Amino acid sequence: MIENPMILFPLLILFLPLISFIIVIFFGKKLPRQGDWVAVGSIVTTFLLACYLFLQMLLNYDPGFSHGASFSWINLGEFKIDLGILVDNLTIVMLLIVTLVSSCTHIFSIAYMKGDIRYNRYFAYLGLFTFSMNGIVLADNLISMYMFWELVGVSSYLLIGHWFEKDSAANASKKAFLTNRVGDIGFFIGIMLLYSAVGAFAFSPIFESIAGGQAIAGTTLTIAGLGIFMGAVGKSSQFPLHIWLPDAMEGPTPVSALMHAATMVAAGVYMCVRLFPIFTPSALIVIAYIGAITAILAALIAVSQNDIKKVLAYSTVSQLGFMILAVGTGVYTAAFFHLLTHAMFKANLFYCSGSVIHSMHHALHKAHDHDTDPQDMRNMGGFKDKMPITYFSMLVSTLAIAGVPLFSGFLSKDAILAGTLSFAQHHPGHFLLPLFGFLAAALTAFYMFRLIFMTFHGEPNIKSIIKDIHESPKEMTGPIILLGSLSFFIFYTLPKNFNPMKDKGWFTDLIVPRNSAVPGSLTANEIADYAHHAHYLAMGLSLVVASIGILLAYLIYQRKVISAKNISERFGFFYGWSLNKFYFDENYNRYLYQPFLRLAHTISWLDWEFYDKYFINGFGKLTKLLSTISGRFDYSGIDQGFVDGFGRASNTVGKLLRNVQTGRLQNYLLFVVAGILVIIIAQAF
Amino acid sequence: MNSLDSYLFISSMLFCLGLFGVITRRNAIAVLMGVELILNAANINFVAFSKFNGMNLDGHIFALLVIVLAAAEAAVALAIIINIYNNMNTVNIDDVSELKR
Amino acid sequence: MENILSLLIWIPILGAIIVAFLPRDNENLVRYISAAITGLEFIVAIVLWRAFDPVNGSMQFMERYEWIPSLNISYILGVDGLSLPMVLLTAMLFFIGVFVSWNIKKAVKGYFALYLLLNAGVLGVFLSLDFFLFYIFWEVMLLPMYFLIGMWGGPQREYAAIKFFLYTLFGSVLMLIGILGLYFTCGKTFDILLIMERAPEALNGVLWWGMSAAKVIWVLLFIGFAIKVPVFPFHTWLPLAHVEAPTAISVLLAGILLKLGVYGIIRVNYGIMPDQVYWFAGGLAFLGLVNVIWGGLCALAQTDLKKLVAYSSINHMGYSLIGIAAVVAAGEMNGGDLKAAQAGLSGAVFQMFNHGTISAMLFILVGVVYERAHHRDIDGFGGLASQMPIYTGITALAFFAGLGLPGFSGFVSEAMCFIGAFPVFKAIVVLSTIGILLNAAYFLWAFQRVFFGELNEKYKDMKEINGMELFTVIPLAIITLFFGIYPGPYLDLIKATMDQIIEKIAFAASYGIM
C-alpha cells in the first residue's frame, strides 16, 4: 500500500518538513548557514512531490479520485481510533498551495531574515508549521485533524512570538493561541457530539451515518456542526474571534504571508469544505451570517488603517469571511476556489509589503531614524520607480483581490457572489447576505487601491529616505514574481484540452461539490443550478462595485479631488469606529479578560485566603480549641481536681493527725491511759 | 492485813503514783523514777498473787527477774539521759524533740 | 521471579538501613549508594514489566504468607494492569529524584534514608492486596514525607508538613473505619480479593444508622482517597506542601502520591463496591469539573511559579476524575456504551501516568530556576529566553505538554477522558472543556512573563541548565512525547485489567440496588 506513490508521496510531503524541523532545531546552529538549506531543500522537495501529484491529477482527470491509508492508533477493543490520510483532488490542490507558498516563504526568508539572532529556529518553526498544516490537509478523521489543528496553533504561536523581546509580539502570540483555543473547545465538543452519536472519528463513516439519518439529526447535528465550525471561527479568524489575526502581524512578514494569509487561516475554510456534508441548513445559515458579518466588518476596518500590514491583515479577515459566506450559502467549491486564488495573491501582497518594509527599514536605518514606523503608509509614497518589480507584482495581485476581470480573484469572488445572490433569491429573508457581500467587495477594491496609491504613487512623504529605497534582493523578488504571475486567471481555467471555449477549467471539473449528507438538504446540482442562474447578474454587479471602489480610491488618494480628511471629519463617528477596529479589543478586554482575571483572583483569594485560612485552618483551630478545653478539663478537672485532690486530702488529714503526734511521751501515755480507761468503761457496760 | 485486796490496793496506788509521775513530770529522771514505781507495783502484784494463789514460786521468780530488768533498764536509761544532757544540756523531755522534725 | 514483588518493597527498606549505617561525613557515598539502590529498583521494575502478561487482566506474581493468623491478616502482594504502570512510574521517578536531590546539603544521610523508606511505602501501597498491609504502607508513606517536608523544605516547612500530615491522617482514619467496616461485614478478613468477592452480597441491604452500609463505607474510603488526589474541598494541603517541599519531594508528591488517590478509588471503591459506582459517579464527575475549573482559575491567579504548577496538578487530576466517572456508561441504564467506558477509564489511568511524568518535569524545571534565582516569583524574571535557550526550549516543551497539546501524552489521555465521559455527563464535560482554555491561559501567560520580553538585568549571568538537570528531565520528555505520538504500548498494558473492571461494573448494574 505504502509503495503506491499516491500514498507514499503525501506521506513524504507530510514528514519531510518534520524531519527538517528536528534537524534544524537541534543541529541548526552547528550546520553551515545555520541549516537553512536543510529547511529550504526539504520544502522544495515536498513542493516537487506535490507538483507530481498535481500533474497526476490533471492527467488522470478523475473527479472522484480518492485514496486513503490508515493505521490503528488506539485500540481498546470497543474504543478505537484509527489515524490515516485521505488523498483526493481537494487534498492535492491544498497540498500544492501549502507547499508552494511555504517554499516561496522559505526562499523569501533567506534574505528577509538574514542576520536574525534566531535564524535557525525560525526555519525550524517554518518546518513544524508546514508539517502540521499538511497534517490538517491530509487528515481523514476528526482526531488527527484536531491534533494538527492545535499543532498549527503552536507553530503560529512560536512564529508570531519570534521577536519575543518585544512585549507586543509576546502578547500577540499568546492572544493568537488562546483565541484559537476558544474555537478549539467548540471543535472538540463537536467531535465528542459526533462521536457519541456515530461512534467513529473518520470522515466517511460519519457522513454515511448522517446520511442514514438515524444516529444523529436535527438540533443535535446542528449543534455538532456549529461546534466544529467554531474551530474554523477561531482558526480562520471569523467574527467574533477575529481579533487575533491583525495582532499576529507582529511576526515576521514572510510568516504573515505563509500562515496568516495563505494557508493556516485558510485551514478553517478547508475544514468547512472538507466537512461540508455534516452541516445542516440551520447551521449553514449561521455560518453564512458569520462569514458575511466578518467580511463587511473587516473591510470597514481596513479602509482606515494606516499600517500596511494591518490593512492586509483586515483584508485577509474580510476575504476569509467571503469564503465562509460561500460555505454557508452552499457553494463551498467556490469557497475553496477563492481559498486557492486568495492564497496566491494574498501571499504575494504580503511578500510585496515585506519587500517595502524591508526597504524602508534599511533606508531608515541608514538615515539613523529609529522613531519612524517603517510600516506606516503615511511615511511612504512614490516608491513606484524605486521598486518596479515589487510595484507591478503588487499591482497585479491588487487587481486580482479587487475582482477585476482577467485576474484570478474575479473568477472566485464572482462564484461566491453568485452563490450568495442565488441563495438570497431562494430565501428572500436573507437579503443581507449578498448585500454585505457586494458592499465588502466594493470596500475591498477601495482599500486595496488606497494602499497602492499611498505606497507607490504620489510624492514621497519623507524625502530624506527616498534615495535609499531600492529593490529587494533576488531571493525576495523571485517569489514575488512567481506568485504575482499566479494572479492571472489563466492558471485556474487551464482546461483539459487547452480549449478555453469548451471547458470550464480544471478546477471546476476536478473539484466537484458533494451532496450534503444531511437528509433534506439541497443537492449539489440544485445549488450549482441556482448559482448558475444568478451568475450573470452577480458578474455585472461585482464589476460595478469593484469599479466604484477603485474609482473612489483613485479620486481620493491619487487625484486628491476628494479630501480624505474632509470625509473622515464629516463621518467622524464612523471613522473613529473603523480606525479603532470597532473597539473589539477594548470591549473584550473590559468585559471578558478583566472580569475573567478578576474571577481568577477572587477564586484564588477564596481558595487560599478564605477557604484554607478560615475553613481548613479553622477546622484546625476548632480542634485546637476543643483540645484546649479538654486539656484544661483534663488538667484542672481530672488531674488537679481528682487525682491531686486525693493526695491533697490525705495530706490535709495527715497534717491534722500530725498534731496528735506531739512527740511528747507523756501525751502518748495519756492517750494510752485514756484509751484503756475507755476500753475498761466500755467493758463495764 | 492478810487479804489479797489490801496488797492489790497498795500496788494499784503505787501504779497510779508511778503513772502520774511518768505523765506529769518533765524531768527525765523523775519519769524514770515513775517507771520504777510502776515496775515495783507489778512486783508487788506478782508476789501477792504468788502468795494467795497456791504456793508455787513463779511469782517470786518473776519479781526477781523484774528487779534485775529494772536495774538494767535504769542503767541504760540513765546512760541515755546523761548523753542527752551532755548533748543538749537539759533533761527536760519536752525539749528533746529531735525525732519529731 | 517468584518473590519479585517482595523484592521491590524490601530493596529500598534494606537500602534505607544501609544508608543509615554509612559514615556521616561521606556525603557522596550516600548519594551514590542511594542512586544505586533506586537504580536497582528501577531495573527490577523493568524486569517485572517484561515478565508481565498484558493479556491477563487479573493479579499476577501473587505472594501470600500468613502473618497474624488470629486476625486473618496476611501478607499478600500482587500486580495487575492498573498497578504495574504505577510501579514503573514510581521506580523511575524515585531513581530520577535521587539526581534531583543531588544538591541537598543538610543531613544528607537522613534525607536519603527517609527517601528510600518513602519509596518502599509507595510501592507497598501499590502492590499490597491485604487491607491491613495496605494501611500500614499507607502510613509508612506518610511519616517520611512529613520529615522530608518538615526538615528539608522552605521557610514555612513546619507549617506545611504538619498540615500535610494532619490532612492525610484525617483521611486515613476515615479510611481505616471503612476498612474495619468491610472487615466485619465480609467475614473478618483483610484479603482484598476475598472482600471483592464477598462484598456485594455481604453489604447488600445492610443498614447502619438507617443508611446503606455500602454507601457509608464508600464515602469513608472515598474521602480517604480524595484527600490524596486531591479532590476539591480537600485540596488546600497541596499548594502549600508543594511550595515548601524540596524539589525532589514535590516531584514525587505530584508524580506519584497524588496517583495513590485515584488508584485507591479504582482499586478499592470500584473493585469492592461496583454497584455503588452508579450512585456516586455523578458526584465524581462534578467534583472533577470543580477541580478542573477551580484549579485552573487558581493557577491563573498565582504569582509563585511552583504554586502555579501545584494548582495545575489539581486541575489535571480533575480530568482523571471525570474519566473514571465515565465508567458508568457501561451500565445497562446508560445504554451499555462500552466504547465510552473504555475510553474514560483507560484515559483516566493513562492521565495518572501522564500527569506523573509531566508534573514531575514541571517541578524539576521550576527547581532549576529556583536554584539559580532563589525565588519563584513569576513577575520577577523576564526575558530568560535569550539568556537560557535550552532551558527555555525544554520548559516550553513541558508547558505545552501540560496544556495538553497534541503530540504530548497529556492530550491523548485528556481527550480520552472527555470523550468517554461525554455520553453520560454531557453538561459537565462541556463545562470542563473550559479547563483546556484555562490550561493554555495560565501556562502561556506564565511562560510569557518568565521567558519573554527584555532580559531582566539581574539575570544576565544566569547559568544555562546543566547536564545533571538535563539528565533528569530528558527521559521524562521523551516518554511524554513517545506516548503522545504512540500511546499504544501503554494502553495495551492496561487494557485487559480495565476491561475486567468495566465488566464488573457493567455486571453490577444488573443486580444493583440503586
PDB file of C-alpha atoms in Angstrom, chain A residues 356-464:
ATOM      1  CA  VAL A 356       8.602  47.512   1.022  1.00  0.00           C
ATOM      2  CA  ILE A 357       9.069  47.247   4.796  1.00  0.00           C
ATOM      3  CA  HIS A 358      12.480  45.658   4.313  1.00  0.00           C
ATOM      4  CA  SER A 359      13.496  48.506   2.100  1.00  0.00           C
ATOM      5  CA  MET A 360      12.042  51.146   4.405  1.00  0.00           C
ATOM      6  CA  HIS A 361      13.807  49.547   7.317  1.00  0.00           C
ATOM      7  CA  HIS A 362      17.176  49.740   5.623  1.00  0.00           C
ATOM      8  CA  ALA A 363      16.589  53.283   4.435  1.00  0.00           C
ATOM      9  CA  LEU A 364      15.540  54.421   7.891  1.00  0.00           C
ATOM     10  CA  HIS A 365      18.458  52.618   9.383  1.00  0.00           C
ATOM     11  CA  LYS A 366      20.823  54.445   7.075  1.00  0.00           C
ATOM     12  CA  ALA A 367      19.225  57.768   7.940  1.00  0.00           C
ATOM     13  CA  HIS A 368      19.628  56.865  11.644  1.00  0.00           C
ATOM     14  CA  ASP A 369      15.920  57.356  12.065  1.00  0.00           C
ATOM     15  CA  HIS A 370      14.653  54.886  14.648  1.00  0.00           C
ATOM     16  CA  ASP A 371      11.396  56.606  15.509  1.00  0.00           C
ATOM     17  CA  THR A 372       9.624  56.497  12.196  1.00  0.00           C
ATOM     18  CA  ASP A 373       7.398  53.465  11.774  1.00  0.00           C
ATOM     19  CA  PRO A 374       8.588  51.586   8.676  1.00  0.00           C
ATOM     20  CA  GLN A 375       5.141  50.023   8.268  1.00  0.00           C
ATOM     21  CA  ASP A 376       3.104  53.227   8.252  1.00  0.00           C
ATOM     22  CA  MET A 377       1.837  54.075   4.788  1.00  0.00           C
ATOM     23  CA  ARG A 378       1.806  57.754   5.623  1.00  0.00           C
ATOM     24  CA  ASN A 379       5.598  57.593   5.603  1.00  0.00           C
ATOM     25  CA  MET A 380       5.715  56.045   2.162  1.00  0.00           C
ATOM     26  CA  GLY A 381       4.638  57.223  -1.265  1.00  0.00           C
ATOM     27  CA  GLY A 382       6.343  57.421  -4.627  1.00  0.00           C
ATOM     28  CA  PHE A 383       8.102  54.083  -4.386  1.00  0.00           C
ATOM     29  CA  LYS A 384       6.856  53.072  -7.823  1.00  0.00           C
ATOM     30  CA  ASP A 385      10.056  53.804  -9.707  1.00  0.00           C
ATOM     31  CA  LYS A 386      12.367  52.714  -6.940  1.00  0.00           C
ATOM     32  CA  MET A 387      10.893  49.229  -6.644  1.00  0.00           C
ATOM     33  CA  PRO A 388       9.414  48.366 -10.027  1.00  0.00           C
ATOM     34  CA  ILE A 389       9.201  44.608  -9.582  1.00  0.00           C
ATOM     35  CA  THR A 390       7.501  44.899  -6.258  1.00  0.00           C
ATOM     36  CA  TYR A 391       5.187  47.560  -7.591  1.00  0.00           C
ATOM     37  CA  PHE A 392       3.988  45.659 -10.652  1.00  0.00           C
ATOM     38  CA  SER A 393       3.622  42.398  -8.826  1.00  0.00           C
ATOM     39  CA  MET A 394       1.661  44.066  -6.095  1.00  0.00           C
ATOM     40  CA  LEU A 395      -0.499  45.866  -8.600  1.00  0.00           C
ATOM     41  CA  VAL A 396      -1.359  42.604 -10.310  1.00  0.00           C
ATOM     42  CA  SER A 397      -2.303  40.998  -7.041  1.00  0.00           C
ATOM     43  CA  THR A 398      -4.324  44.035  -6.058  1.00  0.00           C
ATOM     44  CA  LEU A 399      -6.233  43.848  -9.288  1.00  0.00           C
ATOM     45  CA  ALA A 400      -6.874  40.218  -8.504  1.00  0.00           C
ATOM     46  CA  ILE A 401      -8.170  40.851  -4.995  1.00  0.00           C
ATOM     47  CA  ALA A 402     -10.273  43.763  -6.204  1.00  0.00           C
ATOM     48  CA  GLY A 403     -12.057  41.452  -8.602  1.00  0.00           C
ATOM     49  CA  VAL A 404     -11.025  42.897 -11.927  1.00  0.00           C
ATOM     50  CA  PRO A 405     -11.642  40.623 -14.908  1.00  0.00           C
ATOM     51  CA  LEU A 406      -8.737  38.615 -16.296  1.00  0.00           C
ATOM     52  CA  PHE A 407      -7.341  38.207 -12.807  1.00  0.00           C
ATOM     53  CA  SER A 408      -7.859  35.215 -10.581  1.00  0.00           C
ATOM     54  CA  GLY A 409      -9.847  36.966  -7.867  1.00  0.00           C
ATOM     55  CA  PHE A 410     -12.530  37.889 -10.347  1.00  0.00           C
ATOM     56  CA  LEU A 411     -13.336  34.261 -11.008  1.00  0.00           C
ATOM     57  CA  SER A 412     -13.506  33.119  -7.451  1.00  0.00           C
ATOM     58  CA  LYS A 413     -15.186  36.159  -5.973  1.00  0.00           C
ATOM     59  CA  ASP A 414     -17.707  36.106  -8.739  1.00  0.00           C
ATOM     60  CA  ALA A 415     -18.554  32.495  -7.987  1.00  0.00           C
ATOM     61  CA  ILE A 416     -19.049  33.331  -4.319  1.00  0.00           C
ATOM     62  CA  LEU A 417     -21.208  36.382  -5.004  1.00  0.00           C
ATOM     63  CA  ALA A 418     -23.289  34.418  -7.466  1.00  0.00           C
ATOM     64  CA  GLY A 419     -23.857  31.743  -4.841  1.00  0.00           C
ATOM     65  CA  THR A 420     -24.837  34.338  -2.276  1.00  0.00           C
ATOM     66  CA  LEU A 421     -27.172  36.066  -4.687  1.00  0.00           C
ATOM     67  CA  SER A 422     -28.906  32.861  -5.663  1.00  0.00           C
ATOM     68  CA  PHE A 423     -29.224  31.910  -2.035  1.00  0.00           C
ATOM     69  CA  ALA A 424     -30.960  35.207  -1.325  1.00  0.00           C
ATOM     70  CA  GLN A 425     -33.152  34.757  -4.352  1.00  0.00           C
ATOM     71  CA  HIS A 426     -34.405  31.495  -2.933  1.00  0.00           C
ATOM     72  CA  HIS A 427     -34.503  32.693   0.650  1.00  0.00           C
ATOM     73  CA  PRO A 428     -35.596  36.318   0.320  1.00  0.00           C
ATOM     74  CA  GLY A 429     -35.418  36.750   4.074  1.00  0.00           C
ATOM     75  CA  HIS A 430     -31.663  36.591   3.888  1.00  0.00           C
ATOM     76  CA  PHE A 431     -31.158  39.538   1.548  1.00  0.00           C
ATOM     77  CA  LEU A 432     -28.473  40.903   3.874  1.00  0.00           C
ATOM     78  CA  LEU A 433     -26.014  38.215   2.846  1.00  0.00           C
ATOM     79  CA  PRO A 434     -25.497  39.382  -0.764  1.00  0.00           C
ATOM     80  CA  LEU A 435     -25.767  42.992   0.361  1.00  0.00           C
ATOM     81  CA  PHE A 436     -22.910  42.561   2.773  1.00  0.00           C
ATOM     82  CA  GLY A 437     -21.030  40.573   0.175  1.00  0.00           C
ATOM     83  CA  PHE A 438     -21.203  43.213  -2.530  1.00  0.00           C
ATOM     84  CA  LEU A 439     -20.525  46.011  -0.098  1.00  0.00           C
ATOM     85  CA  ALA A 440     -17.448  44.210   1.185  1.00  0.00           C
ATOM     86  CA  ALA A 441     -16.322  43.662  -2.402  1.00  0.00           C
ATOM     87  CA  ALA A 442     -16.609  47.385  -3.127  1.00  0.00           C
ATOM     88  CA  LEU A 443     -14.696  48.224   0.045  1.00  0.00           C
ATOM     89  CA  THR A 444     -12.019  45.679  -0.868  1.00  0.00           C
ATOM     90  CA  ALA A 445     -11.371  47.383  -4.171  1.00  0.00           C
ATOM     91  CA  PHE A 446     -11.298  50.738  -2.388  1.00  0.00           C
ATOM     92  CA  TYR A 447      -8.884  49.956   0.443  1.00  0.00           C
ATOM     93  CA  MET A 448      -6.536  47.912  -1.715  1.00  0.00           C
ATOM     94  CA  PHE A 449      -6.150  50.726  -4.211  1.00  0.00           C
ATOM     95  CA  ARG A 450      -5.814  53.155  -1.348  1.00  0.00           C
ATOM     96  CA  LEU A 451      -2.855  51.063  -0.279  1.00  0.00           C
ATOM     97  CA  ILE A 452      -1.332  51.066  -3.742  1.00  0.00           C
ATOM     98  CA  PHE A 453      -1.759  54.803  -4.192  1.00  0.00           C
ATOM     99  CA  MET A 454      -0.473  55.696  -0.767  1.00  0.00           C
ATOM    100  CA  THR A 455       2.557  53.457  -1.012  1.00  0.00           C
ATOM    101  CA  PHE A 456       3.721  53.646  -4.575  1.00  0.00           C
ATOM    102  CA  HIS A 457       2.180  56.703  -6.173  1.00  0.00           C
ATOM    103  CA  GLY A 458       2.283  60.395  -5.495  1.00  0.00           C
ATOM    104  CA  GLU A 459       5.084  62.295  -3.874  1.00  0.00           C
ATOM    105  CA  PRO A 460       7.332  60.698  -1.271  1.00  0.00           C
ATOM    106  CA  ASN A 461       6.209  61.732   2.171  1.00  0.00           C
ATOM    107  CA  ILE A 462       9.639  61.509   3.725  1.00  0.00           C
ATOM    108  CA  LYS A 463      12.043  62.965   1.202  1.00  0.00           C
ATOM    109  CA  SER A 464      15.183  62.116   3.168  1.00  0.00           C
TER     110      SER A 464
END
